[in-house]
Coordinates of C-alpha atoms in Angstrom, one line a residue:
Chain A
X1468 CA 20.8 19.5 10.9
X1469 CA 17.4 19.5 12.5
X1470 CA 14.8 16.8 11.8
X1471 CA 11.1 16.8 11.0
X1472 CA 8.5 15.0 13.2
X1473 CA 8.6 12.0 10.8
X1474 CA 12.4 11.8 10.7
X1475 CA 12.5 11.9 14.5
X1476 CA 10.1 9.0 14.9
X1477 CA 12.0 7.0 12.2
X1478 CA 15.3 7.7 13.9
X1479 CA 14.0 6.4 17.1
X1480 CA 12.6 3.2 15.6
X1481 CA 15.7 2.6 13.6
X1482 CA 17.9 2.8 16.7
X1483 CA 20.0 5.6 15.1
X1484 CA 21.3 8.9 16.3
X1485 CA 19.8 10.8 13.4
X1486 CA 18.6 10.3 9.8
X1487 CA 18.4 12.5 6.8
X1488 CA 16.1 12.6 3.7
X1489 CA 17.1 9.8 1.3
X1490 CA 18.6 7.4 3.8
X1491 CA 17.5 3.8 3.5
X1492 CA 16.7 2.5 6.9
X1493 CA 15.1 -0.5 8.7
X1494 CA 12.6 0.4 11.4
X1495 CA 10.8 -1.6 14.2
X1496 CA 7.1 -1.7 13.8
X1497 CA 4.5 -1.1 16.5
X1498 CA 1.5 -2.3 14.4
X1499 CA 1.1 -4.2 11.1
X1500 CA -2.4 -3.9 9.5
X1501 CA -4.2 -5.7 6.7
X1502 CA -7.7 -6.2 5.4
X1503 CA -9.8 -8.8 3.5
X1504 CA -8.3 -7.7 0.1
X1505 CA -4.7 -7.3 1.0
X1506 CA -4.2 -9.8 3.8
X1507 CA -4.9 -12.9 1.7
X1508 CA -2.0 -12.0 -0.6
X1509 CA 0.1 -11.2 2.4
X1510 CA -0.6 -14.5 4.2
X1511 CA 0.4 -16.4 1.1
X1512 CA 3.7 -14.6 1.0
X1513 CA 4.1 -15.0 4.8
X1514 CA 3.8 -18.7 4.3
X1515 CA 6.5 -18.5 1.6
X1516 CA 8.9 -17.0 4.0
X1517 CA 8.7 -20.2 6.0
X1518 CA 8.4 -18.9 9.6
X1519 CA 6.0 -20.6 11.9
X1520 CA 4.7 -17.6 13.9
X1521 CA 4.1 -13.9 13.6
X1522 CA 6.6 -11.5 15.3
X1523 CA 4.1 -10.4 17.9
X1524 CA 0.4 -11.5 18.2
X1525 CA -0.5 -8.1 19.8
X1526 CA 1.0 -6.0 17.1
X1527 CA -1.0 -7.3 14.1
X1528 CA -4.5 -6.2 13.2
X1529 CA -6.6 -7.8 10.6
X1530 CA -9.9 -6.2 9.7
X1531 CA -12.3 -7.7 7.2
X1532 CA -13.9 -4.4 6.0
X1533 CA -13.8 -4.1 2.2
X1534 CA -16.2 -6.7 0.8
X1535 CA -18.0 -7.4 4.1
X1536 CA -20.5 -8.5 5.2
X1537 CA -19.4 -10.7 2.4
X1538 CA -20.8 -9.8 -1.0
X1539 CA -20.2 -13.1 -2.8
X1540 CA -18.7 -16.5 -2.4
X1541 CA -15.1 -15.5 -3.4
X1542 CA -15.1 -12.7 -0.8
X1543 CA -16.4 -15.1 1.8
X1544 CA -13.6 -17.5 1.0
X1545 CA -11.0 -14.7 1.3
X1546 CA -12.4 -13.7 4.8
X1547 CA -12.5 -17.3 5.8
X1548 CA -8.8 -17.6 4.9
X1549 CA -7.7 -14.6 6.9
X1550 CA -10.0 -15.6 9.8
X1551 CA -8.4 -19.1 10.0
X1552 CA -4.9 -17.6 9.7
X1553 CA -5.7 -15.2 12.6
X1554 CA -6.9 -18.0 14.8
X1555 CA -4.0 -20.2 13.9
X1556 CA -1.5 -17.5 14.7
X1557 CA -3.3 -16.3 17.8
X1558 CA -3.6 -12.8 16.3
X1559 CA -5.4 -10.8 19.0
X1560 CA -6.7 -8.0 16.9
X1561 CA -8.9 -9.8 14.3
X1562 CA -12.2 -8.0 14.2
X1563 CA -15.2 -10.0 13.2
X1564 CA -18.4 -8.7 11.6
X1565 CA -20.4 -7.2 14.5
X1566 CA -17.2 -6.0 16.2
X1567 CA -15.5 -4.5 13.2
X1568 CA -15.5 -1.2 11.5
X1569 CA -13.7 0.4 8.6
X1570 CA -10.1 -0.2 9.6
X1571 CA -8.9 3.4 9.8
X1572 CA -11.7 4.5 12.0
X1573 CA -11.5 1.3 14.0
X1574 CA -7.8 1.1 14.9
X1575 CA -7.6 4.5 16.7
X1576 CA -11.0 3.9 18.3
X1577 CA -9.7 0.6 19.7
X1578 CA -6.6 2.4 21.1
X1579 CA -4.2 0.4 18.9
X1580 CA -2.2 3.4 17.8
X1581 CA -0.6 6.2 19.8
X1582 CA 1.7 9.2 19.2
X1583 CA 5.2 8.2 18.3
X1584 CA 4.3 4.8 16.9
X1585 CA 5.4 3.4 13.6
X1586 CA 2.5 1.7 11.8
X1587 CA 2.4 0.0 8.4
X1588 CA -0.9 -1.1 6.8
X1589 CA -1.6 -2.9 3.6
X1590 CA -4.1 -0.2 2.7
X1591 CA -3.2 3.1 1.3
X1592 CA -5.3 5.1 3.8
X1593 CA -3.2 3.8 6.7
X1594 CA -1.7 7.4 6.7
X1595 CA -4.9 8.3 8.7
X1596 CA -3.2 7.7 12.1
X1597 CA -0.8 10.6 11.6
X1598 CA -3.6 12.6 13.0
X1599 CA -2.4 11.3 16.4
X1600 CA 1.2 12.1 15.8
X1601 CA 2.2 8.6 14.7
X1602 CA 4.3 7.7 11.6
X1603 CA 1.8 5.7 9.7
X1604 CA 1.9 4.7 6.1
X1605 CA 0.4 2.4 3.4
X1606 CA 2.3 -0.4 2.0
X1607 CA 1.5 -3.5 -0.1
X1608 CA 0.8 -7.1 0.8
X1609 CA 4.4 -8.3 0.5
X1610 CA 5.6 -5.6 3.0
X1611 CA 2.8 -6.7 5.3
X1612 CA 4.0 -10.3 5.1
X1613 CA 7.6 -9.3 5.8
X1614 CA 6.3 -7.0 8.7
X1615 CA 4.3 -9.9 10.2
X1616 CA 7.3 -12.2 10.1
X1617 CA 10.1 -9.8 11.1
X1618 CA 8.5 -6.8 12.9
X1619 CA 10.5 -4.6 10.6
X1620 CA 10.1 -2.6 7.4
X1621 CA 12.5 -0.7 5.2
X1622 CA 12.0 2.9 4.3
X1623 CA 13.6 5.7 2.4
X1624 CA 13.6 8.6 4.8
X1625 CA 11.3 11.3 3.4
X1626 CA 11.7 15.0 3.4
X1627 CA 8.6 17.0 4.2
X1628 CA 6.2 19.8 3.3
X1629 CA 5.2 21.8 6.3
X1630 CA 1.6 23.1 6.4
X1631 CA 1.2 26.0 8.8
X1632 CA -2.5 26.3 9.5
X1633 CA -3.8 29.6 11.0
X1634 CA -7.2 31.0 11.7
X1635 CA -10.6 29.4 12.4
X1636 CA -12.6 27.7 9.7
X1637 CA -16.2 28.9 9.1
X1638 CA -19.2 26.8 10.1
X1639 CA -19.4 24.7 6.9
X1640 CA -15.7 24.2 6.4
X1641 CA -14.4 20.9 7.7
X1642 CA -11.3 18.8 7.6
X1643 CA -12.5 17.5 4.2
X1644 CA -12.6 20.9 2.7
X1645 CA -9.1 21.7 4.1
X1646 CA -7.5 18.6 2.6
X1647 CA -9.3 19.0 -0.7
X1648 CA -8.1 22.6 -0.8
X1649 CA -4.5 21.4 -0.2
X1650 CA -4.7 18.6 -2.8
X1651 CA -6.2 21.1 -5.3
X1652 CA -3.3 23.4 -4.6
X1653 CA -0.3 21.0 -4.7
X1654 CA -1.8 18.3 -7.0
X1655 CA -2.2 14.5 -6.7
X1656 CA 1.6 14.0 -6.8
X1657 CA 2.4 17.3 -5.0
X1658 CA 3.8 15.5 -2.0
X1659 CA 5.2 12.4 -3.8
X1660 CA 7.5 10.4 -1.5
X1661 CA 7.2 13.2 1.1
X1662 CA 5.7 13.7 4.5
X1663 CA 3.0 16.3 5.0
X1664 CA 3.4 17.9 8.4
X1665 CA 0.6 19.9 9.9
X1666 CA 1.2 22.5 12.5
X1667 CA 0.2 26.1 13.5
X1668 CA -2.3 27.9 15.7
X1669 CA -5.2 26.8 13.5
X1670 CA -4.8 23.3 14.8
X1671 CA -6.7 24.2 18.0
X1672 CA -9.8 24.7 15.9
X1673 CA -9.6 21.3 14.3
X1674 CA -11.2 18.3 16.1
X1675 CA -9.5 14.9 16.1
X1676 CA -12.1 13.8 13.5
X1677 CA -11.1 16.7 11.2
X1678 CA -7.5 15.7 11.6
X1679 CA -8.2 12.0 10.8
X1680 CA -9.9 13.2 7.6
X1681 CA -6.9 15.4 6.6
X1682 CA -4.3 12.8 7.4
X1683 CA -6.4 10.1 5.7
X1684 CA -6.1 11.9 2.3
X1685 CA -2.4 12.6 2.5
X1686 CA -2.0 9.7 0.1
X1687 CA -4.3 11.5 -2.4
X1688 CA -1.5 14.1 -2.7
X1689 CA 1.1 11.3 -3.2
X1690 CA 2.3 11.7 0.4
X1691 CA 4.1 9.0 2.3
X1692 CA 2.4 10.1 5.5
X1693 CA 0.5 13.0 6.9
X1694 CA 1.3 13.9 10.5
X1695 CA -0.1 16.4 13.1
X1696 CA 1.7 18.0 15.9
X1697 CA 0.4 16.6 19.2
X1698 CA -1.6 18.9 21.4
X1699 CA -4.0 18.7 24.2
X1700 CA -6.8 17.4 22.0
X1701 CA -4.6 14.6 20.8
X1702 CA -3.7 13.6 24.4
X1703 CA -7.3 13.7 25.5
X1704 CA -8.3 11.4 22.6
X1705 CA -5.5 9.0 23.4
X1706 CA -6.3 8.9 27.1
X1707 CA -9.9 8.2 26.3
X1708 CA -9.3 5.4 23.8
X1709 CA -6.0 3.8 24.7
X1710 CA -3.8 2.5 27.5
X1711 CA -0.8 2.6 25.2
X1712 CA 2.1 4.8 26.2
X1713 CA 2.4 7.7 23.8
X1714 CA 5.6 9.6 22.9
X1715 CA 5.6 13.1 21.5
X1716 CA 8.1 13.9 18.8
X1717 CA 8.3 17.6 17.8
X1718 CA 10.1 18.8 14.8
X1719 CA 13.4 20.6 15.5
X1720 CA 13.4 24.4 15.1
X1721 CA 15.9 24.1 12.3
X1722 CA 14.3 21.1 10.5
X1723 CA 14.5 21.5 6.8
X1724 CA 11.4 21.4 4.7
X1725 CA 11.2 21.3 0.9
X1726 CA 8.3 23.7 1.1
X1727 CA 6.4 25.6 3.8
X1728 CA 2.8 26.4 3.0
X1729 CA 0.7 28.8 5.1
X1730 CA -3.0 28.4 5.0
X1731 CA -5.5 30.8 6.6
X1732 CA -8.4 28.5 7.4
X1733 CA -10.8 31.4 7.9
X1734 CA -10.6 32.2 4.2
X1735 CA -11.6 28.7 3.0
X1736 CA -14.9 27.7 1.4
X1737 CA -16.4 24.2 1.1
X1738 CA -14.5 22.4 -1.7
X1739 CA -15.7 19.8 -4.3
X1740 CA -13.4 17.6 -6.3
X1741 CA -14.7 16.9 -9.8
X1742 CA -14.0 13.8 -11.8
X1743 CA -11.6 12.1 -12.2
X1744 CA -8.9 13.2 -9.8
X1745 CA -9.0 14.5 -6.2
X1746 CA -7.0 17.6 -7.3
X1747 CA -9.6 18.7 -9.8
X1748 CA -11.2 21.0 -7.2
X1749 CA -13.6 23.9 -7.2
X1750 CA -15.0 25.9 -4.4
X1751 CA -18.7 25.4 -3.8
X1752 CA -19.6 28.7 -5.4
X1753 CA -17.8 27.7 -8.6
X1754 CA -19.6 24.3 -9.0
X1755 CA -22.5 25.3 -11.3
X1756 CA -25.5 23.1 -11.9
X1757 CA -24.5 19.5 -11.3
X1758 CA -27.4 17.1 -10.9
X1759 CA -26.6 13.9 -9.0
X1760 CA -28.1 10.4 -8.8
X1761 CA -26.5 9.2 -5.5
X1762 CA -25.1 10.6 -2.4
X1763 CA -22.8 8.5 -0.2
X1764 CA -21.9 9.7 3.3
X1765 CA -19.3 7.6 5.2
X1766 CA -16.0 5.8 4.7
X1767 CA -12.6 5.9 6.4
X1768 CA -12.5 9.5 5.3
X1769 CA -15.8 10.8 6.6
X1770 CA -17.7 8.1 8.5
X1771 CA -17.0 9.3 12.0
X1772 CA -19.5 10.6 14.6
X1773 CA -18.9 14.3 13.8
X1774 CA -19.6 13.5 10.1
X1775 CA -22.8 11.8 11.1
X1776 CA -23.8 14.8 13.3
X1777 CA -23.3 17.4 10.7
X1778 CA -25.0 15.4 8.0
X1779 CA -28.0 14.9 10.4
X1780 CA -28.0 18.6 11.2
X1781 CA -28.5 19.4 7.5
X1782 CA -31.0 16.6 6.9
X1783 CA -33.1 17.1 10.0
X1784 CA -36.8 17.4 9.0
X1785 CA -35.9 17.4 5.3
X1786 CA -36.5 14.9 2.6
X1787 CA -34.0 13.4 0.1
X1788 CA -34.7 14.6 -3.4
X1789 CA -36.9 12.1 -5.4
X1790 CA -34.2 11.5 -8.0
X1791 CA -31.4 10.8 -5.4
X1792 CA -30.4 7.7 -3.5
X1793 CA -28.8 8.6 -0.2
X1794 CA -26.6 5.9 1.5
X1795 CA -25.1 6.6 4.9
X1796 CA -22.6 4.2 6.4
X1797 CA -21.2 4.9 9.9
X1798 CA -17.6 3.7 9.9
X1799 CA -17.6 1.5 13.0
X1800 CA -20.1 -0.3 15.2
X1801 CA -19.4 2.1 18.0
X1802 CA -20.1 5.1 15.8
X1803 CA -23.2 3.3 14.5
X1804 CA -24.5 2.8 18.1
X1805 CA -23.6 6.4 19.1
X1806 CA -25.4 7.7 16.0
X1807 CA -28.4 5.5 16.9
X1808 CA -28.5 6.8 20.5
X1809 CA -28.2 10.4 19.4
X1810 CA -31.2 10.0 17.0
X1811 CA -29.0 10.6 13.9
X1812 CA -29.9 7.4 12.2
X1813 CA -33.6 8.2 12.7
X1814 CA -33.1 11.5 10.9
X1815 CA -31.4 9.8 8.0
X1816 CA -34.1 7.1 7.6
X1817 CA -36.9 9.6 8.0
X1818 CA -35.3 11.8 5.3
X1819 CA -35.4 8.8 3.0
X1820 CA -31.8 7.6 3.3
X1821 CA -30.5 4.0 3.5
X1822 CA -28.3 3.3 6.5
X1823 CA -25.7 0.6 6.1
X1824 CA -23.6 -1.4 8.5
X1825 CA -19.9 -0.4 8.4
X1826 CA -18.1 -1.4 5.2
X1827 CA -15.7 0.1 2.6
X1828 CA -18.2 -1.3 0.0
X1829 CA -19.5 1.7 -2.0
X1830 CA -16.3 3.7 -1.8
X1831 CA -14.3 1.4 -4.0
X1832 CA -17.2 0.1 -6.1
X1833 CA -17.2 -3.1 -4.1
X1834 CA -20.9 -3.4 -3.2
X1835 CA -23.7 -1.6 -1.4
X1836 CA -24.2 1.2 -3.9
X1837 CA -22.5 0.6 -7.3
X1838 CA -23.0 3.2 -10.0
X1839 CA -24.5 2.3 -13.4
X1840 CA -23.2 3.7 -16.7
X1841 CA -23.7 7.5 -16.9
X1842 CA -24.6 7.9 -13.2
X1843 CA -23.2 10.5 -11.0
X1844 CA -22.5 10.4 -7.3
X1845 CA -21.5 13.0 -4.7
X1846 CA -19.5 11.2 -2.1
X1847 CA -17.6 11.9 1.1
X1848 CA -15.1 9.3 0.2
X1849 CA -11.5 9.8 -0.9
X1850 CA -11.2 8.9 -4.6
X1851 CA -13.0 9.9 -7.8
X1852 CA -10.9 7.9 -10.3
X1853 CA -12.4 6.5 -13.5
X1854 CA -14.7 3.6 -12.5
X1855 CA -14.0 4.0 -8.8
X1856 CA -17.6 3.5 -7.6
X1857 CA -18.8 1.4 -10.5
X1858 CA -19.2 1.6 -14.3
X1859 CA -16.1 3.2 -16.0
X1860 CA -18.5 5.8 -17.5
X1861 CA -19.9 6.8 -14.1
X1862 CA -18.7 9.9 -12.2
X1863 CA -17.7 10.6 -8.6
X1864 CA -17.6 14.1 -7.0
X1865 CA -15.9 14.4 -3.6
X1866 CA -17.1 16.7 -0.8
X1867 CA -17.7 17.1 2.9
X1868 CA -20.6 15.4 4.7
X1869 CA -22.4 18.9 5.0
X1870 CA -22.2 19.4 1.3
X1871 CA -23.2 15.8 0.6
X1872 CA -26.3 16.1 2.9
X1873 CA -27.4 19.4 1.4
X1874 CA -27.0 18.0 -2.1
X1875 CA -29.1 14.9 -1.2
X1876 CA -31.9 17.3 -0.5
X1877 CA -31.6 19.5 -3.6
X1878 CA -30.6 16.8 -6.1
X1879 CA -27.6 18.8 -7.3
X1880 CA -24.3 19.7 -5.7
X1881 CA -25.2 22.4 -3.2
X1882 CA -23.9 24.4 -0.3
X1883 CA -25.4 23.7 3.1
X1884 CA -26.3 27.4 3.3
X1885 CA -28.9 26.7 0.6
X1886 CA -30.9 24.4 2.8
X1887 CA -30.2 25.3 6.4
Chain B
X1279 CA 18.5 -7.4 -22.1
X1280 CA 14.8 -7.2 -22.5
X1281 CA 13.1 -6.3 -25.8
X1282 CA 9.5 -5.6 -26.5
X1283 CA 6.8 -3.2 -27.7
X1284 CA 5.6 -0.2 -25.8
X1285 CA 2.1 0.4 -24.5
X1286 CA 1.8 4.1 -23.8
X1287 CA -0.4 5.7 -21.1
X1288 CA -0.6 9.2 -19.6
X1289 CA -0.2 10.7 -16.1
X1290 CA -1.7 9.5 -12.8
X1291 CA -2.6 6.0 -14.0
X1292 CA -4.3 4.8 -10.8
X1293 CA -4.5 1.2 -9.4
X1294 CA -8.3 1.3 -9.8
X1295 CA -7.8 1.3 -13.6
X1296 CA -4.9 -1.1 -13.6
X1297 CA -7.1 -3.6 -11.8
X1298 CA -10.6 -2.5 -10.8
X1299 CA -11.8 -3.4 -7.3
X1300 CA -14.6 -5.5 -8.7
X1301 CA -12.0 -8.2 -9.4
X1302 CA -10.3 -8.0 -6.0
X1303 CA -12.3 -10.9 -4.7
X1304 CA -9.5 -13.0 -6.2
X1305 CA -5.8 -12.8 -5.7
X1306 CA -5.0 -15.3 -8.5
X1307 CA -2.4 -13.7 -10.8
X1308 CA -3.8 -15.1 -14.1
X1309 CA -7.3 -14.1 -13.2
X1310 CA -6.3 -10.6 -12.4
X1311 CA -4.2 -10.4 -15.6
X1312 CA -7.3 -11.1 -17.6
X1313 CA -8.7 -7.7 -16.5
X1314 CA -5.5 -5.6 -16.4
X1315 CA -6.1 -2.0 -17.6
X1316 CA -9.5 -2.9 -19.0
X1317 CA -11.3 0.3 -17.8
X1318 CA -8.6 2.4 -19.6
X1319 CA -7.6 0.3 -22.6
X1320 CA -9.8 -2.7 -23.5
X1321 CA -7.3 -3.9 -26.1
X1322 CA -4.4 -4.2 -23.6
X1323 CA -5.2 -7.7 -22.5
X1324 CA -5.5 -9.1 -26.0
X1325 CA -2.6 -7.3 -27.5
X1326 CA 0.1 -7.4 -24.8
X1327 CA 2.7 -10.0 -25.5
X1328 CA 5.3 -11.6 -23.2
X1329 CA 8.1 -9.1 -22.8
X1330 CA 6.2 -5.9 -23.8
X1331 CA 6.6 -2.7 -21.8
X1332 CA 4.3 -0.2 -20.2
X1333 CA 5.5 3.4 -20.6
X1334 CA 3.6 6.1 -18.7
X1335 CA 3.8 9.6 -17.4
X1336 CA 3.8 11.0 -13.9
X1337 CA 2.6 9.3 -10.7
X1338 CA 2.1 5.8 -12.2
X1339 CA 0.2 3.5 -9.9
X1340 CA -1.3 6.1 -7.6
X1341 CA -4.2 5.4 -5.3
X1342 CA -4.9 2.1 -3.6
X1343 CA -2.1 -0.1 -2.1
X1344 CA -3.5 -3.2 -3.9
X1345 CA -0.5 -5.3 -4.8
X1346 CA -2.9 -6.9 -7.3
X1347 CA -2.0 -4.0 -9.6
X1348 CA 1.7 -4.9 -10.2
X1349 CA 0.7 -8.6 -9.9
X1350 CA -1.8 -8.2 -12.8
X1351 CA 0.8 -6.3 -14.9
X1352 CA 3.5 -8.9 -14.3
X1353 CA 1.1 -11.8 -15.1
X1354 CA 0.0 -10.1 -18.3
X1355 CA 3.5 -10.6 -19.6
X1356 CA 4.8 -7.0 -19.2
X1357 CA 8.6 -7.2 -18.5
X1358 CA 9.1 -3.6 -17.3
X1359 CA 7.2 -0.4 -16.6
X1360 CA 8.9 2.9 -17.5
X1361 CA 7.4 6.1 -16.1
X1362 CA 8.3 9.7 -15.4
X1363 CA 7.6 9.0 -11.7
X1364 CA 5.8 6.3 -9.7
X1365 CA 3.4 6.6 -6.8
X1366 CA 5.4 5.4 -3.8
X1367 CA 3.3 2.4 -2.7
X1368 CA 3.3 1.0 -6.3
X1369 CA 7.1 1.6 -6.5
X1370 CA 7.6 -0.5 -3.3
X1371 CA 5.2 -3.2 -4.4
X1372 CA 6.8 -3.6 -7.8
X1373 CA 10.2 -4.0 -6.3
X1374 CA 8.9 -6.3 -3.6
X1375 CA 7.2 -8.7 -6.1
X1376 CA 10.0 -8.5 -8.6
X1377 CA 8.3 -6.5 -11.4
X1378 CA 11.1 -4.3 -12.9
X1379 CA 10.4 -0.6 -13.0
X1380 CA 12.4 2.4 -14.2
X1381 CA 12.0 6.1 -13.6
X1382 CA 13.2 7.9 -16.7
X1383 CA 11.3 11.1 -17.6
X1384 CA 13.0 11.5 -21.0
X1385 CA 12.2 8.0 -22.1
X1386 CA 8.7 8.2 -20.7
X1387 CA 8.0 11.4 -22.7
X1388 CA 9.6 10.4 -26.0
X1389 CA 8.7 6.7 -26.4
X1390 CA 5.4 6.4 -28.3
X1391 CA 2.9 3.6 -28.4
X1392 CA 4.1 0.7 -30.5
X1393 CA 7.8 1.6 -30.4
X1394 CA 10.2 -1.3 -30.2
X1395 CA 12.3 -0.9 -27.0
X1396 CA 15.2 -2.8 -25.6
X1397 CA 16.4 -2.3 -22.0
X1398 CA 19.4 -3.3 -20.0
X1399 CA 18.1 -3.3 -16.4
X1400 CA 21.6 -3.5 -14.9
X1401 CA 23.0 -0.3 -16.5
X1402 CA 19.6 1.5 -16.9
X1403 CA 20.2 1.9 -20.7
X1404 CA 16.9 2.2 -22.6
X1405 CA 17.1 1.9 -26.4
X1406 CA 14.3 3.0 -28.6
X1407 CA 14.9 0.8 -31.7
X1408 CA 12.1 2.3 -33.7
X1409 CA 13.3 5.9 -33.2
X1410 CA 17.0 5.1 -32.9
X1411 CA 17.3 6.9 -29.7
X1412 CA 18.9 6.1 -26.3
X1413 CA 17.9 7.1 -22.8
X1414 CA 19.5 6.4 -19.4
X1415 CA 17.6 5.7 -16.2
X1416 CA 19.3 6.3 -12.8
X1417 CA 20.3 2.9 -11.3
X1418 CA 18.6 1.7 -8.1
X1419 CA 20.3 2.1 -4.8
X1420 CA 22.2 -0.9 -3.8
X1421 CA 19.8 -2.1 -1.2
X1422 CA 16.9 -2.1 -3.7
X1423 CA 19.1 -3.7 -6.3
X1424 CA 19.7 -6.5 -3.7
X1425 CA 15.9 -7.1 -3.4
X1426 CA 15.5 -7.1 -7.1
X1427 CA 18.4 -9.5 -7.6
X1428 CA 16.9 -11.8 -5.0
X1429 CA 13.7 -11.9 -7.0
X1430 CA 11.7 -9.8 -4.5
X1431 CA 11.4 -9.1 -0.8
X1432 CA 10.3 -12.5 0.3
X1433 CA 13.4 -14.2 -1.2
X1434 CA 15.5 -11.4 0.1
X1435 CA 14.3 -12.0 3.7
X1436 CA 14.7 -15.8 3.3
X1437 CA 18.3 -15.2 2.3
X1438 CA 18.9 -12.8 5.1
X1439 CA 17.5 -15.3 7.6
X1440 CA 19.9 -18.0 6.3
X1441 CA 22.7 -15.4 6.7
X1442 CA 21.8 -14.8 10.3
X1443 CA 22.0 -18.4 11.3

């Protein structure tokens, strides 16, 4: 029986001839990732195992990105703890403030992941790197600890949903709209325990940044991983960013899928997810009159250079609505610098937006833009759960950077067509 | 055999409501337990007694990979979570830290808040004492049962290492 892309990568890393859905296997890891919230718990567990060193100093990445630059003393203590551990173990990929970025934008940018890799990260959005044709999935701190010690992890081999993308999306439809459309269609547990494999002619119209956004939110449909077929754009990206060898695993012709879903990208409209689940979606023309207090543009989902560019295109020469706070946070230092050099940050500041250093802060209600009771945000982040960005009685709406920028101008959720 | 009272919640209980991010500047289990479920159910922390159960619908523990969520539940005294389905990272995390969980759609649907429940984790038998009803959860695969029996993944790895030598 044929295998899916994911099953082929897992087979390879388990040293087996083949696997099938449901098999419990142990696989070798190419990268183990953690952040300032999950790594402290992992390091405590690592010390409990009783080993004196990590399995490979080059294959661990620790990124203090959530409550950084540190928001309070306890957060500073947590980062101090992971910094000291990284130094003690000689971990090569610890990224200090000033070098760092939001982990899921940073890791591919630094060339630490390539097609065919198996990556685990103690952060649910680790599934982002599937955009490059890697098997990449979120796990918890204890799995991270075990991974750091042994270089292995256990998995139940998933079956998969195949998404066949066709057609060219229109000007204001981005990767964010595509993944919100998909989550709206299959639900927040629509891909539970499964892979989401993306293929089809439509891929050629999706930039790598679009693909990162789509793979990033596979977890929002319950997916174990999201993975894209490798094409020339993927190879160009990897060559530009990494010296790592990549390996391309294609699904077999006779691979079995639990579902095959065809999507014509040319028919899609911008999508907004209403509170309090990412599958509570409406197209932009169905939104109605929703006034907002805050707009957040950034995060591991939408803080990349293309996101900055399209937001700036909409905001150029415009002013943020007097009742709205706009916060823009480029996802890495490199993106920040690029946005600065391209004049994008100037556009945001002149429009009346606040530009922040890279941090996960506002997305998870950590710092740098917490919502008060009754406030409403439109955000390019990935979750709109109860209390996600602040007070349990605040509300989060999810959308693309273009819709976010347009809404910052009008003060209510708006299509970019209204303002451009 | 575990016996306790059920706290009942709905579908898609996410890890942000199990333990909000504003408390993640600590990884101390007791400190986390003090805020467990507070954005969803302010009474949980005060009313949960050692041995009680959480019973919920589909996709329990969705969202963030924060292990602080099962840690907070375990430290609040909950002996077992029964759900129709679990989000996959929560499922792994619970097994890895030794918080017992069971997938049993019938039990998850029929058990109501406050019901007195007793569970045999080895056989998967769930008894609703209040309603005089029995349910059966599918047993764990052997490999996961080994992790659970070892008391979590770390102990399991320690044992394995000893075995290798």
